[in-house]
PDB file of C-alpha atoms in Angstrom:
ATOM      1  CA  ASP A 295       2.679  17.566 -38.938  1.00 63.00           C
ATOM      2  CA  THR A 296       0.858  14.224 -37.049  1.00 69.00           C
ATOM      3  CA  ALA A 297       2.706  11.000 -38.723  1.00 91.00           C
ATOM      4  CA  VAL A 298      -0.136   9.016 -37.770  1.00 96.00           C
ATOM      5  CA  SER A 299      -3.149  10.692 -35.978  1.00 95.00           C
ATOM      6  CA  GLN A 300      -5.863   8.650 -35.141  1.00 96.00           C
ATOM      7  CA  THR A 301      -9.750  10.132 -33.912  1.00 96.00           C
ATOM      8  CA  PRO A 302     -11.493  10.185 -31.694  1.00 96.00           C
ATOM      9  CA  LYS A 303      -8.725  10.427 -28.789  1.00 95.00           C
ATOM     10  CA  TYR A 304     -11.306   9.454 -26.184  1.00 96.00           C
ATOM     11  CA  LEU A 305     -14.779   7.671 -26.806  1.00 96.00           C
ATOM     12  CA  VAL A 306     -17.118   7.219 -24.364  1.00 97.00           C
ATOM     13  CA  THR A 307     -20.248   4.639 -25.083  1.00 96.00           C
ATOM     14  CA  GLN A 308     -22.563   2.079 -24.329  1.00 96.00           C
ATOM     15  CA  MET A 309     -22.852  -1.578 -24.143  1.00 97.00           C
ATOM     16  CA  GLY A 310     -24.158  -2.845 -27.381  1.00 96.00           C
ATOM     17  CA  ASN A 311     -23.285   0.197 -29.688  1.00 97.00           C
ATOM     18  CA  ASP A 312     -21.285   0.150 -32.501  1.00 97.00           C
ATOM     19  CA  LYS A 313     -18.211   2.694 -33.553  1.00 97.00           C
ATOM     20  CA  SER A 314     -15.252   3.266 -35.272  1.00 97.00           C
ATOM     21  CA  ILE A 315     -12.043   4.604 -34.700  1.00 97.00           C
ATOM     22  CA  LYS A 316     -10.452   6.287 -37.572  1.00 97.00           C
ATOM     23  CA  CYS A 317      -6.326   6.318 -38.411  1.00 97.00           C
ATOM     24  CA  GLU A 318      -4.730   8.039 -41.169  1.00 96.00           C
ATOM     25  CA  GLN A 319      -0.923   8.327 -41.962  1.00 96.00           C
ATOM     26  CA  ASN A 320       0.885  10.802 -43.748  1.00 95.00           C
ATOM     27  CA  LEU A 321       3.947   8.826 -43.743  1.00 93.00           C
ATOM     28  CA  GLY A 322       3.693   7.182 -47.381  1.00 92.00           C
ATOM     29  CA  HIS A 323       3.575   3.646 -45.622  1.00 91.00           C
ATOM     30  CA  ASP A 324       1.307   0.809 -47.457  1.00 86.00           C
ATOM     31  CA  THR A 325       1.423  -1.543 -43.583  1.00 88.00           C
ATOM     32  CA  MET A 326      -1.103  -0.455 -41.230  1.00 91.00           C
ATOM     33  CA  TYR A 327      -1.446  -2.105 -37.780  1.00 92.00           C
ATOM     34  CA  TRP A 328      -4.272  -2.184 -34.849  1.00 95.00           C
ATOM     35  CA  TYR A 329      -2.952  -2.963 -31.104  1.00 94.00           C
ATOM     36  CA  LYS A 330      -4.618  -3.189 -28.272  1.00 94.00           C
ATOM     37  CA  GLN A 331      -3.803  -2.172 -24.730  1.00 93.00           C
ATOM     38  CA  ASP A 332      -5.219  -3.401 -21.907  1.00 87.00           C
ATOM     39  CA  SER A 333      -5.656  -2.574 -18.341  1.00 81.00           C
ATOM     40  CA  LYS A 334      -2.336  -4.569 -17.619  1.00 78.00           C
ATOM     41  CA  LYS A 335      -0.751  -1.896 -20.291  1.00 79.00           C
ATOM     42  CA  PHE A 336       0.178  -5.134 -22.582  1.00 83.00           C
ATOM     43  CA  LEU A 337      -0.168  -4.130 -25.551  1.00 89.00           C
ATOM     44  CA  LYS A 338      -1.462  -6.894 -28.183  1.00 90.00           C
ATOM     45  CA  ILE A 339      -1.610  -7.345 -32.373  1.00 90.00           C
ATOM     46  CA  MET A 340      -5.073  -7.041 -33.663  1.00 92.00           C
ATOM     47  CA  PHE A 341      -4.554  -6.632 -37.154  1.00 89.00           C
ATOM     48  CA  SER A 342      -1.615  -6.349 -39.618  1.00 87.00           C
ATOM     49  CA  TYR A 343      -2.943  -5.086 -43.256  1.00 87.00           C
ATOM     50  CA  ASN A 344      -1.091  -4.161 -46.303  1.00 82.00           C
ATOM     51  CA  ASN A 345      -2.828  -4.482 -49.679  1.00 72.00           C
ATOM     52  CA  LYS A 346      -1.648  -7.760 -50.353  1.00 69.00           C
ATOM     53  CA  GLU A 347      -2.591  -9.531 -47.031  1.00 78.00           C
ATOM     54  CA  LEU A 348      -4.736  -9.287 -43.982  1.00 82.00           C
ATOM     55  CA  ILE A 349      -3.703 -10.546 -40.789  1.00 80.00           C
ATOM     56  CA  ILE A 350      -5.564 -11.666 -37.796  1.00 76.00           C
ATOM     57  CA  ASN A 351      -4.549 -12.095 -34.708  1.00 81.00           C
ATOM     58  CA  GLU A 352      -6.747 -15.221 -33.587  1.00 77.00           C
ATOM     59  CA  THR A 353      -7.763 -14.099 -30.121  1.00 85.00           C
ATOM     60  CA  VAL A 354      -9.683 -10.997 -31.858  1.00 90.00           C
ATOM     61  CA  PRO A 355     -13.440 -11.510 -31.759  1.00 92.00           C
ATOM     62  CA  ASN A 356     -15.218 -11.087 -35.477  1.00 92.00           C
ATOM     63  CA  ARG A 357     -17.081  -8.081 -33.746  1.00 95.00           C
ATOM     64  CA  PHE A 358     -13.877  -5.842 -34.477  1.00 95.00           C
ATOM     65  CA  SER A 359     -13.049  -5.317 -37.837  1.00 92.00           C
ATOM     66  CA  PRO A 360     -10.287  -3.249 -39.789  1.00 92.00           C
ATOM     67  CA  LYS A 361     -11.140  -1.126 -43.218  1.00 90.00           C
ATOM     68  CA  SER A 362      -9.175   0.595 -45.570  1.00 88.00           C
ATOM     69  CA  PRO A 363     -10.413   2.803 -47.547  1.00 87.00           C
ATOM     70  CA  ASP A 364      -6.627   3.567 -49.147  1.00 87.00           C
ATOM     71  CA  LYS A 365      -3.376   3.016 -48.124  1.00 87.00           C
ATOM     72  CA  ALA A 366      -3.429   5.881 -45.706  1.00 91.00           C
ATOM     73  CA  HIS A 367      -5.990   4.931 -43.948  1.00 93.00           C
ATOM     74  CA  LEU A 368      -7.124   2.190 -41.750  1.00 93.00           C
ATOM     75  CA  ASN A 369     -10.470   2.148 -38.905  1.00 95.00           C
ATOM     76  CA  LEU A 370     -11.291  -0.021 -36.754  1.00 96.00           C
ATOM     77  CA  HIS A 371     -15.213  -0.969 -36.576  1.00 96.00           C
ATOM     78  CA  ILE A 372     -16.281  -2.678 -33.459  1.00 96.00           C
ATOM     79  CA  ASN A 373     -19.775  -4.037 -33.204  1.00 96.00           C
ATOM     80  CA  SER A 374     -21.856  -4.454 -30.314  1.00 97.00           C
ATOM     81  CA  LEU A 375     -19.690  -3.265 -27.681  1.00 97.00           C
ATOM     82  CA  GLU A 376     -18.732  -5.341 -24.646  1.00 96.00           C
ATOM     83  CA  LEU A 377     -17.464  -4.034 -21.527  1.00 95.00           C
ATOM     84  CA  GLY A 378     -14.060  -5.685 -21.761  1.00 93.00           C
ATOM     85  CA  ASP A 379     -13.331  -4.003 -25.181  1.00 95.00           C
ATOM     86  CA  SER A 380     -12.608  -1.040 -22.788  1.00 95.00           C
ATOM     87  CA  ALA A 381      -8.819  -0.410 -23.500  1.00 95.00           C
ATOM     88  CA  VAL A 382      -6.741   2.073 -25.132  1.00 96.00           C
ATOM     89  CA  TYR A 383      -6.391   1.055 -29.352  1.00 97.00           C
ATOM     90  CA  PHE A 384      -3.271   1.817 -30.923  1.00 97.00           C
ATOM     91  CA  CYS A 385      -2.789   2.259 -34.679  1.00 96.00           C
ATOM     92  CA  ALA A 386       0.550   2.087 -36.277  1.00 95.00           C
ATOM     93  CA  SER A 387       2.095   2.235 -39.765  1.00 93.00           C
ATOM     94  CA  SER A 388       5.671   0.290 -41.362  1.00 90.00           C
ATOM     95  CA  HIS A 389       7.188   0.851 -44.688  1.00 85.00           C
ATOM     96  CA  GLY A 390       6.163  -2.698 -45.914  1.00 75.00           C
ATOM     97  CA  TRP A 391       6.713  -5.290 -43.214  1.00 70.00           C
ATOM     98  CA  GLU A 392      10.014  -3.093 -41.808  1.00 75.00           C
ATOM     99  CA  ASN A 393      10.025  -4.373 -38.273  1.00 82.00           C
ATOM    100  CA  ILE A 394       9.966  -0.482 -37.549  1.00 89.00           C
ATOM    101  CA  GLN A 395       6.256   0.806 -36.620  1.00 92.00           C
ATOM    102  CA  TYR A 396       5.477   4.122 -36.012  1.00 94.00           C
ATOM    103  CA  PHE A 397       2.207   5.022 -33.646  1.00 96.00           C
ATOM    104  CA  GLY A 398      -0.657   7.350 -32.959  1.00 96.00           C
ATOM    105  CA  ALA A 399      -1.115   8.726 -29.851  1.00 95.00           C
ATOM    106  CA  GLY A 400      -3.778   6.236 -29.452  1.00 96.00           C
ATOM    107  CA  THR A 401      -7.806   6.149 -28.273  1.00 97.00           C
ATOM    108  CA  ARG A 402      -8.731   5.110 -25.303  1.00 96.00           C
ATOM    109  CA  LEU A 403     -12.369   3.973 -25.701  1.00 96.00           C
ATOM    110  CA  SER A 404     -14.475   3.224 -22.271  1.00 96.00           C
ATOM    111  CA  VAL A 405     -17.879   1.021 -22.752  1.00 96.00           C
ATOM    112  CA  LEU A 406     -20.114   1.770 -19.921  1.00 95.00           C
TER     113      LEU A 406
ATOM    114  CA  ASP B  10       0.593 -16.093 -23.030  1.00 70.00           C
ATOM    115  CA  GLN B  11       3.090 -13.512 -22.707  1.00 83.00           C
ATOM    116  CA  GLN B  12       6.524 -13.945 -25.065  1.00 91.00           C
ATOM    117  CA  VAL B  13       8.224 -10.860 -23.692  1.00 94.00           C
ATOM    118  CA  LYS B  14       8.327 -10.043 -20.371  1.00 95.00           C
ATOM    119  CA  GLN B  15       9.691  -6.657 -18.613  1.00 95.00           C
ATOM    120  CA  ASN B  16      10.039  -8.262 -15.109  1.00 92.00           C
ATOM    121  CA  SER B  17      10.562  -4.394 -13.655  1.00 94.00           C
ATOM    122  CA  PRO B  18       7.876  -2.115 -13.332  1.00 94.00           C
ATOM    123  CA  SER B  19       9.584   0.701 -12.476  1.00 96.00           C
ATOM    124  CA  LEU B  20      13.178   2.064 -12.468  1.00 97.00           C
ATOM    125  CA  SER B  21      14.287   5.255 -10.513  1.00 97.00           C
ATOM    126  CA  VAL B  22      17.696   6.551 -11.336  1.00 98.00           C
ATOM    127  CA  GLN B  23      19.588   9.654 -10.168  1.00 98.00           C
ATOM    128  CA  GLU B  24      20.367  11.902 -13.031  1.00 97.00           C
ATOM    129  CA  GLY B  25      23.548  11.409 -14.950  1.00 97.00           C
ATOM    130  CA  ARG B  26      23.931   7.999 -13.853  1.00 97.00           C
ATOM    131  CA  ILE B  27      22.936   4.955 -15.852  1.00 98.00           C
ATOM    132  CA  SER B  28      20.228   3.193 -16.605  1.00 98.00           C
ATOM    133  CA  ILE B  29      19.349  -0.161 -17.649  1.00 98.00           C
ATOM    134  CA  LEU B  30      16.283  -1.644 -18.642  1.00 98.00           C
ATOM    135  CA  ASN B  31      15.676  -5.290 -18.685  1.00 98.00           C
ATOM    136  CA  CYS B  32      13.670  -7.287 -21.297  1.00 97.00           C
ATOM    137  CA  ASP B  33      13.217 -11.481 -21.481  1.00 97.00           C
ATOM    138  CA  TYR B  34      11.546 -12.940 -24.213  1.00 96.00           C
ATOM    139  CA  THR B  35      10.522 -16.778 -24.983  1.00 95.00           C
ATOM    140  CA  ASN B  36       9.891 -17.153 -28.798  1.00 90.00           C
ATOM    141  CA  SER B  37      13.205 -18.737 -30.424  1.00 89.00           C
ATOM    142  CA  MET B  38      11.611 -17.487 -33.550  1.00 87.00           C
ATOM    143  CA  PHE B  39      12.191 -13.906 -32.850  1.00 90.00           C
ATOM    144  CA  ASP B  40      14.395 -12.286 -35.363  1.00 87.00           C
ATOM    145  CA  TYR B  41      14.433  -8.414 -34.148  1.00 91.00           C
ATOM    146  CA  PHE B  42      14.330  -6.568 -31.088  1.00 95.00           C
ATOM    147  CA  LEU B  43      13.004  -2.926 -30.577  1.00 95.00           C
ATOM    148  CA  TRP B  44      12.737  -0.419 -27.674  1.00 97.00           C
ATOM    149  CA  TYR B  45       9.959   2.460 -27.640  1.00 97.00           C
ATOM    150  CA  LYS B  46       9.890   4.827 -25.776  1.00 97.00           C
ATOM    151  CA  LYS B  47       6.111   6.201 -24.496  1.00 94.00           C
ATOM    152  CA  TYR B  48       5.178   9.058 -22.715  1.00 94.00           C
ATOM    153  CA  PRO B  49       1.390   9.804 -21.176  1.00 90.00           C
ATOM    154  CA  ALA B  50      -1.069  10.517 -23.738  1.00 87.00           C
ATOM    155  CA  GLU B  51       0.982   9.588 -26.651  1.00 91.00           C
ATOM    156  CA  GLY B  52       1.923   6.750 -28.466  1.00 93.00           C
ATOM    157  CA  PRO B  53       4.931   4.789 -28.440  1.00 94.00           C
ATOM    158  CA  THR B  54       7.970   6.319 -30.178  1.00 95.00           C
ATOM    159  CA  PHE B  55      10.566   4.152 -31.551  1.00 95.00           C
ATOM    160  CA  LEU B  56      13.866   4.690 -29.859  1.00 97.00           C
ATOM    161  CA  ILE B  57      16.685   2.025 -30.900  1.00 96.00           C
ATOM    162  CA  SER B  58      16.530  -1.807 -32.581  1.00 94.00           C
ATOM    163  CA  ILE B  59      18.834  -4.529 -32.826  1.00 94.00           C
ATOM    164  CA  SER B  60      19.095  -7.510 -35.288  1.00 91.00           C
ATOM    165  CA  SER B  61      19.476 -11.350 -33.660  1.00 90.00           C
ATOM    166  CA  ILE B  62      22.588 -11.145 -35.564  1.00 91.00           C
ATOM    167  CA  LYS B  63      24.244  -8.820 -33.463  1.00 93.00           C
ATOM    168  CA  ASP B  64      24.841  -8.583 -29.943  1.00 95.00           C
ATOM    169  CA  LYS B  65      25.020  -4.516 -29.453  1.00 97.00           C
ATOM    170  CA  ASN B  66      23.734  -1.555 -31.365  1.00 97.00           C
ATOM    171  CA  GLU B  67      24.713   1.907 -29.643  1.00 97.00           C
ATOM    172  CA  ASP B  68      23.281   5.321 -30.707  1.00 96.00           C
ATOM    173  CA  GLY B  69      24.417   7.916 -28.850  1.00 97.00           C
ATOM    174  CA  ARG B  70      23.829   7.652 -24.978  1.00 97.00           C
ATOM    175  CA  PHE B  71      21.039   4.454 -25.584  1.00 98.00           C
ATOM    176  CA  THR B  72      23.044   0.922 -26.072  1.00 98.00           C
ATOM    177  CA  VAL B  73      20.710  -1.707 -26.134  1.00 98.00           C
ATOM    178  CA  PHE B  74      22.820  -5.498 -25.775  1.00 98.00           C
ATOM    179  CA  LEU B  75      21.311  -8.722 -26.906  1.00 97.00           C
ATOM    180  CA  ASN B  76      21.927 -12.264 -25.224  1.00 96.00           C
ATOM    181  CA  LYS B  77      20.346 -14.481 -27.743  1.00 94.00           C
ATOM    182  CA  SER B  78      21.480 -17.807 -25.902  1.00 94.00           C
ATOM    183  CA  ALA B  79      19.789 -16.383 -22.692  1.00 96.00           C
ATOM    184  CA  LYS B  80      16.783 -14.646 -24.366  1.00 96.00           C
ATOM    185  CA  HIS B  81      17.464 -11.466 -23.258  1.00 97.00           C
ATOM    186  CA  LEU B  82      18.136  -8.298 -24.045  1.00 97.00           C
ATOM    187  CA  SER B  83      18.712  -5.105 -22.123  1.00 98.00           C
ATOM    188  CA  LEU B  84      18.453  -1.445 -22.924  1.00 98.00           C
ATOM    189  CA  HIS B  85      21.797   0.992 -21.393  1.00 98.00           C
ATOM    190  CA  ILE B  86      20.813   4.787 -21.135  1.00 98.00           C
ATOM    191  CA  VAL B  87      24.407   6.678 -19.982  1.00 97.00           C
ATOM    192  CA  PRO B  88      24.241   9.482 -18.990  1.00 97.00           C
ATOM    193  CA  SER B  89      20.047   9.554 -17.680  1.00 98.00           C
ATOM    194  CA  GLN B  90      18.618  12.587 -17.687  1.00 97.00           C
ATOM    195  CA  PRO B  91      15.106  13.998 -16.773  1.00 96.00           C
ATOM    196  CA  GLY B  92      13.941  14.194 -20.045  1.00 96.00           C
ATOM    197  CA  ASP B  93      14.091  10.233 -20.228  1.00 97.00           C
ATOM    198  CA  SER B  94      11.530   9.582 -17.967  1.00 97.00           C
ATOM    199  CA  ALA B  95       8.836   7.811 -19.359  1.00 97.00           C
ATOM    200  CA  VAL B  96       7.830   4.075 -20.456  1.00 96.00           C
ATOM    201  CA  TYR B  97      10.077   1.934 -21.941  1.00 97.00           C
ATOM    202  CA  PHE B  98       8.408  -1.014 -24.002  1.00 96.00           C
ATOM    203  CA  CYS B  99      10.376  -3.663 -25.195  1.00 96.00           C
ATOM    204  CA  ALA B 100       9.116  -5.604 -28.419  1.00 95.00           C
ATOM    205  CA  ALA B 101      10.153  -8.494 -30.246  1.00 94.00           C
ATOM    206  CA  SER B 102       9.585  -9.370 -33.960  1.00 89.00           C
ATOM    207  CA  ALA B 103       8.570 -12.600 -35.613  1.00 81.00           C
ATOM    208  CA  PRO B 104       7.635 -13.227 -39.345  1.00 73.00           C
ATOM    209  CA  VAL B 105       3.779 -14.133 -39.573  1.00 68.00           C
ATOM    210  CA  GLY B 106       2.244 -14.872 -43.207  1.00 64.00           C
ATOM    211  CA  THR B 107       4.112 -14.088 -46.166  1.00 61.00           C
ATOM    212  CA  GLY B 108       6.288 -11.505 -45.622  1.00 61.00           C
ATOM    213  CA  ALA B 109       4.913 -10.060 -42.810  1.00 67.00           C
ATOM    214  CA  ASN B 110       6.156  -9.475 -39.328  1.00 76.00           C
ATOM    215  CA  ASN B 111       4.186  -8.937 -36.073  1.00 82.00           C
ATOM    216  CA  LEU B 112       5.544  -6.729 -32.933  1.00 88.00           C
ATOM    217  CA  PHE B 113       4.824  -8.470 -29.272  1.00 90.00           C
ATOM    218  CA  PHE B 114       5.229  -6.095 -26.592  1.00 93.00           C
ATOM    219  CA  GLY B 115       6.355  -6.479 -22.891  1.00 94.00           C
ATOM    220  CA  THR B 116       4.170  -4.376 -20.247  1.00 92.00           C
ATOM    221  CA  GLY B 117       6.662  -1.715 -19.802  1.00 94.00           C
ATOM    222  CA  THR B 118       9.125  -0.151 -17.358  1.00 96.00           C
ATOM    223  CA  ARG B 119       8.442   3.268 -15.958  1.00 96.00           C
ATOM    224  CA  LEU B 120      11.343   4.788 -15.767  1.00 97.00           C
ATOM    225  CA  THR B 121      11.772   8.340 -13.304  1.00 98.00           C
ATOM    226  CA  VAL B 122      15.008  10.173 -14.043  1.00 97.00           C
ATOM    227  CA  ILE B 123      15.808  12.266 -10.477  1.00 97.00           C
ATOM    228  CA  PRO B 124      17.385  15.723 -10.948  1.00 94.00           C
TER     229      PRO B 124
END
């Protein structure tokens, strides 16, 4: 059983499109995160979210938005995709705000 | 700006020898440090961690050392095995918001253990 799963694994799309990446965790965690790994392999936090608080990294464009239908899911919506959005996006989860986070396998987004 | 740095992008070690991976940080607010291991096409998996109140934590073949005054930590793997070949990420945690913590990652060191 995959603890943190992301779909799709690969996503190829045109500039200007709107896309979503789904994330689900079956660990019973109540806190979830989205990270972006750019071409320099730099893993950077985008959002941290639990049912009490959403923390947005100030460098994230407002074209990106997290949507959480329930505690086990945190989806990432991206509007008006740009070339610079091409990256690998990782979802993660933790119990509360505990430091140890568990990651999904990543979604490789390519914007053409 | 990058608050966690891994200055060695790659490291090769003979099987059975010690692997030492280094990490430096700049933010004195970091209070918890972690090492993650990543295989290709997989997400990072948690390996070992250390709180800022300690200077050493050991788990089997893996030991993490923390030198707060130097803002430096290292991961020792003894003995190294071919299955340890992966990219290792150093991460540091800082409090943000009300009770929240965010992880700040280094860019990783690719370890190759040669049989």
